[in-house]
Tab-separated table of C-alpha atoms and ligand atoms in Angstrom:
chain	number	residue	atom	x	y	z
G	1461	MET	CA	-0.179	0.429	0.388
G	1462	ASN	CA	1.118	3.852	-0.618
G	1463	ILE	CA	0.472	6.056	2.284
G	1464	LEU	CA	0.085	9.779	1.917
G	1465	ILE	CA	0.535	11.578	6.265
G	1466	ILE	CA	-0.285	15.293	6.598
G	1467	GLY	CA	0.786	16.507	8.463
G	1468	SER	CA	5.075	18.128	10.051
G	1469	GLY	CA	5.025	17.671	13.901
G	1470	GLY	CA	5.652	15.529	16.161
G	1471	ARG	CA	2.369	13.519	16.118
G	1472	GLU	CA	2.626	13.198	12.575
G	1473	HIS	CA	6.493	11.799	13.130
G	1474	ALA	CA	4.786	8.735	15.173
G	1475	ILE	CA	2.245	8.289	12.584
G	1476	ALA	CA	4.896	7.708	10.635
G	1477	TRP	CA	7.071	5.882	12.403
G	1478	LYS	CA	4.351	3.112	13.038
G	1479	VAL	CA	2.932	3.130	9.795
G	1480	SER	CA	6.612	2.471	8.098
G	1481	GLN	CA	6.179	-0.846	11.145
G	1482	SER	CA	2.865	-2.281	9.510
G	1483	GLU	CA	3.581	-5.450	6.038
G	1484	MET	CA	1.021	-3.907	4.527
G	1485	VAL	CA	2.742	-0.701	3.866
G	1486	LYS	CA	5.236	-0.179	0.911
G	1487	ASN	CA	5.926	3.480	-0.118
G	1488	ILE	CA	4.794	6.143	2.535
G	1489	TYR	CA	4.498	9.983	1.546
G	1490	ALA	CA	4.303	12.423	4.112
G	1491	ILE	CA	3.903	16.392	2.738
G	1492	PRO	CA	5.083	18.581	4.546
G	1493	GLY	CA	7.272	15.998	7.017
G	1494	ASN	CA	10.268	16.771	8.499
G	1495	PRO	CA	14.085	16.423	8.687
G	1496	GLY	CA	13.067	13.479	11.547
G	1497	ILE	CA	9.896	11.879	9.787
G	1498	GLY	CA	12.183	11.887	6.445
G	1499	LYS	CA	14.527	9.542	8.317
G	1500	GLU	CA	12.266	6.380	8.584
G	1501	LYS	CA	11.970	3.284	7.305
G	1502	LYS	CA	9.465	3.796	3.599
G	1503	VAL	CA	9.122	7.867	4.379
G	1504	LYS	CA	9.825	10.689	1.717
G	1505	ASN	CA	8.696	14.097	2.498
G	1506	PHE	CA	7.671	16.180	0.288
G	1507	GLU	CA	7.009	19.992	0.303
G	1508	ILE	CA	4.359	21.668	-1.347
G	1509	GLU	CA	3.662	25.861	-1.377
G	1510	ASN	CA	0.521	26.396	0.792
G	1511	PRO	CA	-1.171	23.075	-0.344
G	1512	SER	CA	-5.156	23.236	-1.283
G	1513	ILE	CA	-7.241	20.384	-0.405
G	1514	GLN	CA	-7.545	20.197	-4.377
G	1515	ASP	CA	-3.765	20.008	-4.790
G	1516	TYR	CA	-3.570	16.845	-1.932
G	1517	ILE	CA	-6.432	14.941	-4.437
G	1518	ARG	CA	-3.987	16.002	-7.091
G	1519	PHE	CA	-1.020	14.725	-5.188
G	1520	ALA	CA	-2.737	11.613	-3.878
G	1521	LYS	CA	-3.769	10.875	-7.394
G	1522	SER	CA	-0.456	10.903	-8.620
G	1523	LYS	CA	1.411	8.954	-6.203
G	1524	ASN	CA	-1.569	5.986	-6.113
G	1525	ILE	CA	-2.446	6.579	-2.312
G	1526	ASP	CA	-4.464	3.805	-1.281
G	1527	LEU	CA	-4.578	5.834	2.370
G	1528	THR	CA	-4.954	9.035	3.133
G	1529	ILE	CA	-3.598	9.957	7.606
G	1530	VAL	CA	-4.408	13.713	8.750
G	1531	GLY	CA	-2.490	14.922	10.955
G	1532	PRO	CA	-3.473	18.242	12.542
G	1533	GLU	CA	-6.942	19.307	12.549
G	1534	ALA	CA	-7.685	22.288	10.717
G	1535	PRO	CA	-7.377	20.168	7.336
G	1536	LEU	CA	-10.040	18.137	8.808
G	1537	VAL	CA	-11.860	21.541	9.677
G	1538	ASP	CA	-11.121	22.733	5.803
G	1539	GLY	CA	-13.287	19.446	5.386
G	1540	ILE	CA	-10.216	17.489	3.249
G	1541	VAL	CA	-12.597	14.285	4.325
G	1542	ASP	CA	-15.133	14.924	2.466
G	1543	GLU	CA	-13.422	16.471	-1.104
G	1544	PHE	CA	-11.051	13.179	-0.765
G	1545	LYS	CA	-14.534	11.341	-0.467
G	1546	LYS	CA	-16.081	12.552	-3.307
G	1547	ASN	CA	-13.003	11.296	-5.847
G	1548	ASN	CA	-12.814	7.921	-4.433
G	1549	LEU	CA	-9.229	8.546	-2.339
G	1550	LYS	CA	-9.555	6.530	1.449
G	1551	ILE	CA	-9.053	9.174	4.043
G	1552	PHE	CA	-9.438	8.759	7.726
G	1553	GLY	CA	-10.788	11.167	9.644
G	1554	PRO	CA	-14.357	12.899	10.419
G	1555	CYS	CA	-16.196	14.539	7.860
G	1556	LYS	CA	-16.353	18.614	7.930
G	1557	ALA	CA	-19.389	18.711	9.817
G	1558	ALA	CA	-18.262	16.598	12.736
G	1559	ALA	CA	-14.090	18.608	13.351
G	1560	GLN	CA	-16.827	21.838	14.231
G	1561	LEU	CA	-16.083	19.633	17.947
G	1562	GLU	CA	-12.618	20.842	17.754
G	1563	GLY	CA	-13.146	23.652	15.305
G	1564	SER	CA	-16.385	25.372	17.560
G	1565	LYS	CA	-16.120	25.319	20.646
G	1566	SER	CA	-19.906	26.916	20.446
G	1567	PHE	CA	-20.763	24.205	18.461
G	1568	CYS	CA	-18.963	21.792	20.666
G	1569	LYS	CA	-20.480	23.746	23.876
G	1570	GLU	CA	-23.999	23.070	22.838
G	1571	ILE	CA	-23.084	19.412	21.550
G	1572	LEU	CA	-22.338	18.418	25.431
G	1573	ASN	CA	-25.495	20.369	26.643
G	1574	SER	CA	-27.947	18.258	24.615
G	1575	GLY	CA	-26.250	15.944	25.329
G	1576	LYS	CA	-26.129	16.270	29.088
G	1577	VAL	CA	-23.113	15.390	29.234
G	1578	LEU	CA	-20.403	17.064	32.635
G	1579	THR	CA	-18.593	20.622	31.778
G	1580	ALA	CA	-18.300	23.818	32.904
G	1581	LYS	CA	-20.874	26.504	33.183
G	1582	HIS	CA	-20.189	28.993	29.990
G	1583	GLU	CA	-21.686	31.591	27.301
G	1584	THR	CA	-20.995	32.440	24.550
G	1585	PHE	CA	-20.567	35.606	23.293
G	1586	THR	CA	-20.052	38.116	20.105
G	1587	ASP	CA	-19.831	42.110	21.378
G	1588	SER	CA	-17.760	43.463	24.552
G	1589	ILE	CA	-20.502	44.830	25.806
G	1590	SER	CA	-22.836	41.369	27.132
G	1591	ALA	CA	-19.662	39.758	27.530
G	1592	SER	CA	-18.240	42.826	29.857
G	1593	LYS	CA	-21.172	42.829	32.192
G	1594	TYR	CA	-21.421	39.260	32.662
G	1595	ILE	CA	-17.432	38.898	33.723
G	1596	LYS	CA	-18.661	41.294	36.322
G	1597	LYS	CA	-20.993	39.178	37.753
G	1598	GLN	CA	-18.743	36.107	37.837
G	1599	ASN	CA	-16.253	34.494	40.273
G	1600	MET	CA	-12.266	34.583	39.376
G	1601	PRO	CA	-10.860	32.923	37.794
G	1602	ILE	CA	-12.423	32.442	34.739
G	1603	VAL	CA	-11.776	31.149	31.910
G	1604	ILE	CA	-11.666	33.203	28.260
G	1605	LYS	CA	-11.973	31.249	24.560
G	1606	ALA	CA	-11.468	32.623	21.494
G	1607	ASP	CA	-13.670	30.251	19.219
G	1608	GLY	CA	-12.976	28.699	16.335
G	1609	LEU	CA	-9.303	26.891	15.904
G	1610	ALA	CA	-6.442	28.754	18.161
G	1611	ALA	CA	-3.750	26.016	18.427
G	1612	GLY	CA	-3.857	26.776	21.337
G	1613	LYS	CA	-3.430	29.579	22.402
G	1614	GLY	CA	-6.981	30.839	22.548
G	1615	VAL	CA	-7.737	30.015	26.402
G	1616	PHE	CA	-7.024	32.122	28.852
G	1617	ILE	CA	-8.216	32.119	32.539
G	1618	VAL	CA	-7.337	35.330	34.316
G	1619	GLU	CA	-7.283	35.591	37.809
G	1620	GLU	CA	-8.531	39.083	38.081
G	1621	GLU	CA	-11.600	41.137	36.842
G	1622	GLU	CA	-10.106	44.023	35.138
G	1623	THR	CA	-7.443	41.539	33.010
G	1624	ALA	CA	-10.724	39.725	31.908
G	1625	LEU	CA	-12.183	42.657	30.815
G	1626	LYS	CA	-9.079	44.084	29.131
G	1627	LEU	CA	-8.742	40.821	27.333
G	1628	ILE	CA	-11.955	40.623	25.372
G	1629	ASN	CA	-11.986	43.734	24.670
G	1630	ASP	CA	-8.576	43.462	22.925
G	1631	LEU	CA	-10.307	39.776	21.725
G	1632	PHE	CA	-12.164	41.882	19.531
G	1633	THR	CA	-10.132	44.355	17.643
G	1634	GLY	CA	-7.712	41.846	17.239
G	1635	ASN	CA	-5.244	43.201	19.321
G	1636	ALA	CA	-4.786	40.210	21.814
G	1637	ASP	CA	-1.650	38.311	21.343
G	1638	GLY	CA	-2.104	38.476	17.344
G	1639	ILE	CA	-5.632	36.560	18.780
G	1640	SER	CA	-9.491	38.084	17.566
G	1641	SER	CA	-12.511	36.512	17.517
G	1642	SER	CA	-15.852	37.286	16.894
G	1643	VAL	CA	-17.762	34.858	18.953
G	1644	ILE	CA	-15.925	34.390	22.710
G	1645	VAL	CA	-16.760	31.923	24.961
G	1646	ILE	CA	-16.436	32.606	28.616
G	1647	GLU	CA	-16.990	29.845	31.563
G	1648	GLU	CA	-16.054	28.626	35.096
G	1649	PHE	CA	-12.613	27.404	36.344
G	1650	LEU	CA	-12.757	24.096	36.475
G	1651	LYS	CA	-10.673	22.291	39.063
G	1652	GLY	CA	-9.243	19.043	39.247
G	1653	GLU	CA	-6.396	16.732	36.936
G	1654	GLU	CA	-6.552	16.406	33.357
G	1655	ALA	CA	-6.059	13.793	31.038
G	1656	SER	CA	-6.667	12.650	27.485
G	1657	PHE	CA	-9.375	10.235	26.709
G	1658	ILE	CA	-8.160	9.956	22.893
G	1659	CYS	CA	-10.681	7.078	21.146
G	1660	LEU	CA	-10.898	5.123	17.935
G	1661	VAL	CA	-14.252	6.245	16.592
G	1662	SER	CA	-16.856	4.021	13.592
G	1663	ASP	CA	-19.465	5.058	13.670
G	1664	GLU	CA	-21.526	3.850	16.443
G	1665	SER	CA	-17.974	2.067	17.577
G	1666	ILE	CA	-15.699	3.195	20.090
G	1667	ILE	CA	-12.299	1.757	20.755
G	1668	PRO	CA	-10.532	3.815	23.399
G	1669	LEU	CA	-6.507	4.372	23.367
G	1670	ALA	CA	-4.003	3.797	26.324
G	1671	SER	CA	-4.754	6.949	28.519
G	1672	SER	CA	-2.404	9.747	28.404
G	1673	LYS	CA	-1.612	13.760	29.621
G	1674	ASP	CA	0.405	16.397	28.665
G	1675	HIS	CA	1.922	18.901	29.860
G	1676	LYS	CA	0.096	22.343	29.694
G	1677	LYS	CA	2.022	25.150	31.213
G	1678	LEU	CA	4.909	26.424	29.098
G	1679	ASN	CA	7.379	26.805	32.192
G	1680	ASN	CA	9.057	23.544	34.200
G	1681	GLY	CA	6.846	23.157	37.765
G	1682	ASP	CA	3.797	23.519	35.912
G	1683	THR	CA	4.194	27.414	35.671
G	1684	GLY	CA	3.560	29.660	32.448
G	1685	PRO	CA	1.014	29.876	30.580
G	1686	ASN	CA	-0.861	27.424	28.553
G	1687	THR	CA	0.964	26.145	25.395
G	1688	GLY	CA	-0.464	22.828	23.132
G	1689	GLY	CA	1.559	20.028	24.677
G	1690	MET	CA	5.100	20.449	26.001
G	1691	GLY	CA	5.031	16.361	27.149
G	1692	ALA	CA	3.542	13.227	27.611
G	1693	TYR	CA	3.157	10.566	29.054
G	1694	SER	CA	0.696	7.318	29.168
G	1695	PRO	CA	-0.743	5.571	30.244
G	1696	THR	CA	-1.856	7.886	33.386
G	1697	SER	CA	-3.718	6.186	36.371
G	1698	LEU	CA	-6.253	8.963	36.817
G	1699	ILE	CA	-8.009	6.864	34.072
G	1700	ASP	CA	-8.642	3.573	35.475
G	1701	GLU	CA	-11.292	0.799	33.656
G	1702	LYS	CA	-14.214	1.803	35.735
G	1703	LEU	CA	-13.784	5.653	34.900
G	1704	THR	CA	-13.114	4.554	31.458
G	1705	TYR	CA	-16.257	2.564	31.402
G	1706	LYS	CA	-18.090	6.196	33.116
G	1707	VAL	CA	-16.584	8.065	29.461
G	1708	ILE	CA	-17.458	5.766	27.020
G	1709	LYS	CA	-21.384	5.732	28.469
G	1710	GLU	CA	-21.477	9.010	29.698
G	1711	ILE	CA	-19.181	11.418	27.621
G	1712	ILE	CA	-18.229	9.172	24.068
G	1713	LYS	CA	-22.529	8.097	23.782
G	1714	PRO	CA	-24.401	10.585	24.827
G	1715	THR	CA	-21.924	13.389	22.200
G	1716	LEU	CA	-22.159	11.010	19.415
G	1717	LYS	CA	-25.188	10.272	19.421
G	1718	GLU	CA	-25.875	14.231	19.151
G	1719	LEU	CA	-24.296	14.005	16.110
G	1720	LYS	CA	-26.559	11.359	14.563
G	1721	ASN	CA	-29.396	12.853	15.597
G	1722	ARG	CA	-27.867	16.398	13.151
G	1723	ASP	CA	-27.566	13.959	11.224
G	1724	ILE	CA	-23.414	13.723	11.209
G	1725	THR	CA	-21.356	9.914	11.717
G	1726	TYR	CA	-18.364	10.302	13.310
G	1727	SER	CA	-15.452	8.825	12.013
G	1728	GLY	CA	-11.637	9.466	13.841
G	1729	PHE	CA	-10.218	10.156	16.615
G	1730	LEU	CA	-12.152	11.969	19.359
G	1731	TYR	CA	-10.079	13.232	21.802
G	1732	ALA	CA	-11.499	14.677	24.516
G	1733	GLY	CA	-9.568	16.913	27.573
G	1734	LEU	CA	-11.180	16.074	30.541
G	1735	MET	CA	-10.993	17.645	33.305
G	1736	ILE	CA	-11.138	14.597	36.856
G	1737	ASP	CA	-12.567	16.252	39.924
G	1738	GLU	CA	-11.997	14.990	43.749
G	1739	ASN	CA	-14.756	12.600	42.919
G	1740	LYS	CA	-13.530	11.316	39.704
G	1741	ASN	CA	-16.144	12.910	38.108
G	1742	PRO	CA	-14.918	13.644	34.385
G	1743	TYR	CA	-16.071	16.992	32.821
G	1744	VAL	CA	-14.965	17.605	28.912
G	1745	LEU	CA	-13.238	21.088	28.403
G	1746	GLU	CA	-13.042	20.567	24.819
G	1747	TYR	CA	-12.755	17.779	21.850
G	1748	ASN	CA	-9.858	17.760	18.965
G	1749	CYS	CA	-11.140	15.249	16.484
G	1750	ARG	CA	-7.461	13.979	15.930
G	1751	LEU	CA	-4.429	12.585	17.901
G	1752	GLY	CA	-3.500	14.654	20.005
G	1753	ASP	CA	0.382	16.398	20.188
G	1754	PRO	CA	2.460	15.508	22.018
G	1755	GLU	CA	0.499	12.846	22.841
G	1756	ALA	CA	0.590	10.604	19.992
G	1757	GLN	CA	4.122	10.273	21.046
G	1758	ALA	CA	3.265	8.198	23.870
G	1759	ILE	CA	0.285	6.194	22.462
G	1760	LEU	CA	1.917	5.180	19.614
G	1761	MET	CA	4.919	4.085	21.232
G	1762	ARG	CA	2.722	1.379	23.346
G	1763	LEU	CA	0.548	0.606	20.491
G	1764	GLU	CA	0.574	-3.229	19.316
G	1765	SER	CA	-1.710	-3.885	17.326
G	1766	ASP	CA	-0.555	-2.248	13.286
G	1767	ILE	CA	-2.217	0.968	13.205
G	1768	VAL	CA	-2.581	0.570	8.969
G	1769	GLU	CA	-5.118	-2.563	9.595
G	1770	MET	CA	-6.625	-0.031	12.261
G	1771	LEU	CA	-7.365	2.963	10.852
G	1772	LEU	CA	-7.993	0.995	7.097
G	1773	SER	CA	-11.444	-1.188	9.143
G	1774	THR	CA	-11.960	2.313	10.140
G	1775	VAL	CA	-12.254	4.109	7.220
G	1776	ASP	CA	-14.219	0.405	5.079
E	759	LIG	P1	-8.950	23.898	25.034
E	759	LIG	O1	-8.163	24.098	24.168
E	759	LIG	O2	-10.615	23.930	25.739
E	759	LIG	O3	-8.771	22.443	25.898
E	759	LIG	O4	-8.003	24.877	26.662
E	759	LIG	C1	-6.362	24.292	26.967
E	759	LIG	C2	-6.717	24.766	28.251
E	759	LIG	O5	-7.311	25.660	29.211
E	759	LIG	C3	-7.172	23.243	29.039
E	759	LIG	O6	-5.712	21.970	28.815
E	759	LIG	C4	-6.838	23.426	30.193
E	759	LIG	O7	-5.745	23.373	30.750
E	759	LIG	C5	-7.430	24.657	30.333
E	759	LIG	N1	-8.969	25.207	30.211
E	759	LIG	C6	-9.448	25.499	29.660
E	759	LIG	N2	-10.945	25.641	30.053
E	759	LIG	C7	-11.037	24.974	31.760
E	759	LIG	C8	-11.716	25.207	32.308
E	759	LIG	N3	-13.494	25.739	32.598
E	759	LIG	N4	-11.185	25.474	33.951
E	759	LIG	C9	-9.784	24.532	33.725
E	759	LIG	N5	-9.268	25.353	32.879
E	759	LIG	C10	-9.749	25.511	31.941
E	760	LIG	N1	-1.657	18.421	23.537
E	760	LIG	C1	-3.104	18.282	23.812
E	760	LIG	C2	-3.487	18.385	21.706
E	760	LIG	O1	-3.646	18.269	21.641
E	760	LIG	O2	-4.706	19.237	21.621
């Protein structure tokens, strides 16, 4: 088989490393890949300047690609899966509508609330006057999120009301470190310990991968601003068997059901970012429509199955 991997990070390196071990695979192409990925067996990196979905499709056709694996969220949210399918090309990942679980925090909250899934209380705002009024009635700390994708940088945990009010203004006017948003979500600050719960989902079938946890803060000693993750480990003792069943029953299944009610079928990795409180109640902080980075690096090292067989079975 010929495989195309889209992406350039550590996660895509982990995927390429694991895919290269499959006896079913002859050639692996990575766009754009990275120097580490290029050193793996069977792998060739390819650079396309500002690739569009149509560029990927042309590439997949020209190299007789049997399966495309999408690493990062942006192409999924842009609808790469839908376009590949229209061209009868096999691709692993959720369709555009399903990827909105990650692409839009307000859509995610709508699904969580209608499925009665535990999550932080929140309100969505499109203007700074009503957002500021709301802030003044809340306890601090508070969490302020830009809607849409921001590569892990669109979430702010704010300790003081004054800072929160300024941030809201800055987000609406585009002055918050280059992040701007016409929609912001303000939510209560949840206390507890975080874990990443990633499953392989194909319609109603759910297979949890090993649990994992990433280190969010930039600096040593768990200090500094949040990042997309500075490192990861797997498993985490936080997620035992009992909690795994609870998360599947009370979080993943109702989420898929709510999507189904909206005529959306999920296929791909579904990653629930959880906050687990002191009573072991799991709250959803966010959904991602892909493997975590750097969680994939820890999880795939431990995976014994042939990943290509897993992904192909999901697609089929
Ligand atoms: P998100 O992109 O929504 O997962 O947020 C990124 C990170 O911000 C999370 O992994 C948490 O560390 C933190 N965070 C987000 N929402 C909350 C919340 N409601 N309470 C506490 N921390 C949060
Ligand atoms: N490590 C967090 C993420 O992949 O979103």
